[in-house]
Amino acid sequence: DVPTERPAQLPAAAADFLRSCTQPMPDGVPVCFGSVCYLAPAETPALSGLRVLRVGLELGELRRDRFSPAHALALWLHAYPQTADFPAGSPEIAAYLRGETLHGTQRGWTLLTAGGLSLGWVRGADGILKNQYPKGTHFISSVGVSSSGFINSKKFKVNGKSATGIEKVASYNPDRVYFLIGMNESGTDNTTPT
């Protein structure tokens, strides 16, 4: 019989934020490592003395008595009382993914969605939606067509270093999802479409 992790007491700011979510949280036990809070599966074994990278769904971090929701929580949520929804191919979504601020009337933590799909958090104040997209995942995308088909060149920032990946697709179908398989710093083609 393996002992299970005892539920942690969530900080008041975290508990208040989670209560504001219209979507019920999954079953689990709250676990806090320092100022970061997670929701672990109910049957999580006792973790004392273990080094754990992530124990479950990251809920957020307590910073100076304020709760900052995690990007993982935004991706898990389907709804939040305050949402900014933009069409999937809009310039606003591209700007968000590049790490830029947006314009909007929302105040406070706002779930940004593209056609109803959660992308992450913005924080609204004075007509500006401040981007909370994780800095290590910002990317710039340019799309073009050549004689060999659709080409999608993406420039990424990975741990502060620029990297480029090129995706070539023989025929582009807007109803199909294309994934970038690999990337390197030189920009040479090491990708394949799926």
Coordinates of C-alpha atoms in Angstrom, one line a residue:
D1 CA 0.0 0.0 0.0
V2 CA 1.7 3.2 -1.2
P3 CA 0.9 6.4 0.7
T4 CA -0.6 9.1 -1.4
E5 CA 0.2 12.8 -1.5
R6 CA -1.7 14.9 1.0
P7 CA -3.6 17.8 -0.4
A8 CA -1.9 21.2 0.0
Q9 CA -3.7 24.3 1.2
L10 CA -4.0 26.5 -1.9
P11 CA -3.1 30.2 -1.3
A12 CA -6.2 32.3 -1.0
A13 CA -5.5 34.2 -4.2
A14 CA -5.2 30.9 -6.2
A15 CA -8.3 29.5 -4.6
D16 CA -10.2 32.7 -5.5
F17 CA -9.0 32.6 -9.1
L18 CA -9.9 28.9 -9.6
R19 CA -13.4 29.6 -8.1
S20 CA -13.9 32.2 -10.8
C21 CA -13.4 29.6 -13.5
T22 CA -16.8 28.6 -15.0
Q23 CA -15.4 25.2 -15.9
P24 CA -15.1 22.7 -13.0
M25 CA -11.6 21.5 -12.2
P26 CA -10.8 17.8 -12.7
D27 CA -10.6 15.6 -9.7
G28 CA -7.2 15.8 -8.0
V29 CA -5.2 17.1 -5.1
P30 CA -3.6 20.5 -5.0
V31 CA 0.2 20.3 -4.6
C32 CA 2.5 23.4 -4.1
F33 CA 6.2 23.5 -4.8
G34 CA 7.4 26.8 -3.5
S35 CA 5.2 29.4 -5.1
V36 CA 3.9 27.2 -7.9
C37 CA 0.7 25.3 -7.6
Y38 CA -0.4 22.1 -9.4
L39 CA -3.4 19.9 -9.5
A40 CA -2.1 16.3 -9.2
P41 CA -4.1 13.1 -10.0
A42 CA -5.9 11.9 -6.9
E43 CA -3.8 8.8 -6.6
T44 CA -0.4 10.6 -6.7
P45 CA 2.1 8.8 -4.4
A46 CA 3.7 10.8 -1.6
L47 CA 6.4 13.1 -3.2
S48 CA 8.5 14.1 -0.2
G49 CA 12.2 13.6 -0.9
L50 CA 11.6 13.2 -4.7
R51 CA 12.7 15.7 -7.4
V52 CA 9.6 16.2 -9.6
L53 CA 9.5 18.3 -12.8
R54 CA 5.7 18.5 -13.0
V55 CA 3.3 16.6 -10.9
G56 CA 0.1 17.4 -12.8
L57 CA -1.7 20.4 -14.3
E58 CA 0.1 23.6 -13.5
L59 CA -2.4 26.0 -12.1
G60 CA -0.2 29.0 -11.6
E61 CA 2.2 30.9 -9.4
L62 CA 1.8 33.2 -6.4
R63 CA 3.8 36.4 -7.0
R64 CA 3.7 39.0 -4.2
D65 CA 0.3 37.8 -2.9
R66 CA -1.2 37.8 -6.5
F67 CA -1.9 34.7 -8.4
S68 CA -0.6 34.4 -12.0
P69 CA -2.4 31.6 -13.9
A70 CA -0.2 29.2 -15.8
H71 CA -0.2 28.8 -19.6
A72 CA -1.0 25.1 -19.0
L73 CA -4.2 26.1 -17.2
A74 CA -5.2 28.3 -20.1
L75 CA -4.8 25.5 -22.6
W76 CA -6.8 23.1 -20.4
L77 CA -9.7 25.6 -20.0
H78 CA -12.5 25.7 -22.6
A79 CA -14.2 28.7 -21.0
Y80 CA -13.5 31.5 -18.7
P81 CA -15.7 34.4 -17.6
Q82 CA -13.5 36.9 -19.4
T83 CA -12.5 35.9 -22.9
A84 CA -11.1 37.6 -26.0
D85 CA -12.0 35.5 -29.1
F86 CA -10.4 36.2 -32.5
P87 CA -10.8 34.3 -35.8
A88 CA -8.1 31.7 -36.2
G89 CA -6.4 33.4 -39.1
S90 CA -6.6 36.9 -37.8
P91 CA -3.7 39.3 -37.5
E92 CA -4.4 39.5 -33.8
I93 CA -3.7 35.8 -33.3
A94 CA -0.4 36.1 -35.3
A95 CA 0.5 39.1 -33.2
Y96 CA -0.2 37.2 -30.0
L97 CA 1.9 34.3 -31.1
R98 CA 4.8 36.7 -31.8
G99 CA 4.5 38.1 -28.2
E100 CA 2.9 41.4 -29.1
T101 CA 0.3 43.3 -27.2
L102 CA -3.3 43.5 -28.5
H103 CA -6.1 46.0 -28.1
G104 CA -9.2 45.2 -26.2
T105 CA -11.7 46.4 -23.6
Q106 CA -11.2 43.5 -21.1
R107 CA -9.6 44.2 -17.7
G108 CA -7.6 41.7 -15.7
W109 CA -6.9 38.1 -16.6
T110 CA -8.5 37.2 -19.9
L111 CA -8.4 33.9 -21.8
L112 CA -7.4 34.5 -25.4
T113 CA -9.1 32.1 -27.9
A114 CA -8.8 31.5 -31.6
G115 CA -12.2 30.4 -32.9
G116 CA -13.1 29.1 -29.5
L117 CA -9.7 27.2 -29.0
S118 CA -7.8 28.4 -25.9
L119 CA -4.3 29.8 -26.7
G120 CA -3.2 31.5 -23.5
W121 CA -3.6 34.4 -21.2
V122 CA -3.6 38.2 -21.7
R123 CA -4.0 40.7 -19.0
G124 CA -6.2 43.7 -19.8
A125 CA -5.7 47.3 -18.6
D126 CA -6.5 50.7 -20.2
G127 CA -7.5 49.3 -23.6
I128 CA -4.3 47.1 -23.9
L129 CA -4.2 43.3 -23.6
K130 CA -0.7 42.5 -22.3
N131 CA 0.6 39.3 -23.8
Q132 CA 1.2 36.5 -21.3
Y133 CA 2.2 33.9 -23.9
P134 CA 5.4 32.0 -22.6
K135 CA 8.4 33.9 -23.9
G136 CA 10.3 30.8 -25.0
T137 CA 7.5 29.9 -27.5
H138 CA 7.1 33.1 -29.5
F139 CA 7.5 32.6 -33.2
I140 CA 7.3 34.5 -36.4
S141 CA 5.7 32.7 -39.4
S142 CA 5.9 33.6 -43.0
V143 CA 3.9 31.7 -45.6
G144 CA 4.5 31.5 -49.4
V145 CA 3.9 29.4 -52.5
S146 CA 6.7 28.2 -54.8
S147 CA 6.6 26.0 -57.9
S148 CA 7.2 23.0 -55.7
G149 CA 4.1 23.7 -53.5
F150 CA 3.3 25.4 -50.2
I151 CA 6.3 26.6 -48.1
N152 CA 6.0 27.7 -44.5
S153 CA 9.1 29.2 -42.9
K154 CA 9.0 29.6 -39.2
K155 CA 11.5 31.5 -37.1
F156 CA 11.5 30.5 -33.5
K157 CA 13.2 31.7 -30.4
V158 CA 14.4 28.8 -28.3
N159 CA 16.2 29.6 -25.0
G160 CA 17.0 33.0 -26.4
K161 CA 18.6 31.7 -29.6
S162 CA 17.0 32.2 -33.0
A163 CA 16.2 29.1 -35.1
T164 CA 14.5 28.5 -38.4
G165 CA 12.5 25.6 -39.7
I166 CA 11.1 25.2 -43.2
E167 CA 8.1 23.1 -44.0
K168 CA 7.4 22.1 -47.6
V169 CA 4.1 20.6 -48.6
A170 CA 3.3 19.3 -52.1
S171 CA -0.2 20.6 -52.0
Y172 CA -1.8 22.8 -49.4
N173 CA -5.2 21.9 -48.0
P174 CA -6.6 24.4 -45.5
D175 CA -8.6 21.7 -43.7
R176 CA -5.5 19.7 -42.9
V177 CA -3.1 20.4 -40.0
Y178 CA 0.6 20.6 -40.9
F179 CA 3.2 20.1 -38.2
L180 CA 6.8 21.3 -38.2
I181 CA 8.8 18.2 -37.4
G182 CA 12.3 19.6 -37.0
M183 CA 14.3 22.8 -37.0
N184 CA 17.8 23.9 -36.8
E185 CA 19.8 27.2 -36.5
S186 CA 21.1 27.3 -40.1
G187 CA 17.7 27.3 -41.7
T188 CA 18.4 24.3 -43.9
D189 CA 15.5 22.0 -44.6
N190 CA 15.2 19.2 -42.1
T191 CA 11.5 19.0 -41.9
T192 CA 8.8 16.7 -43.4
P193 CA 5.1 17.3 -43.7
T194 CA 2.7 15.0 -41.9

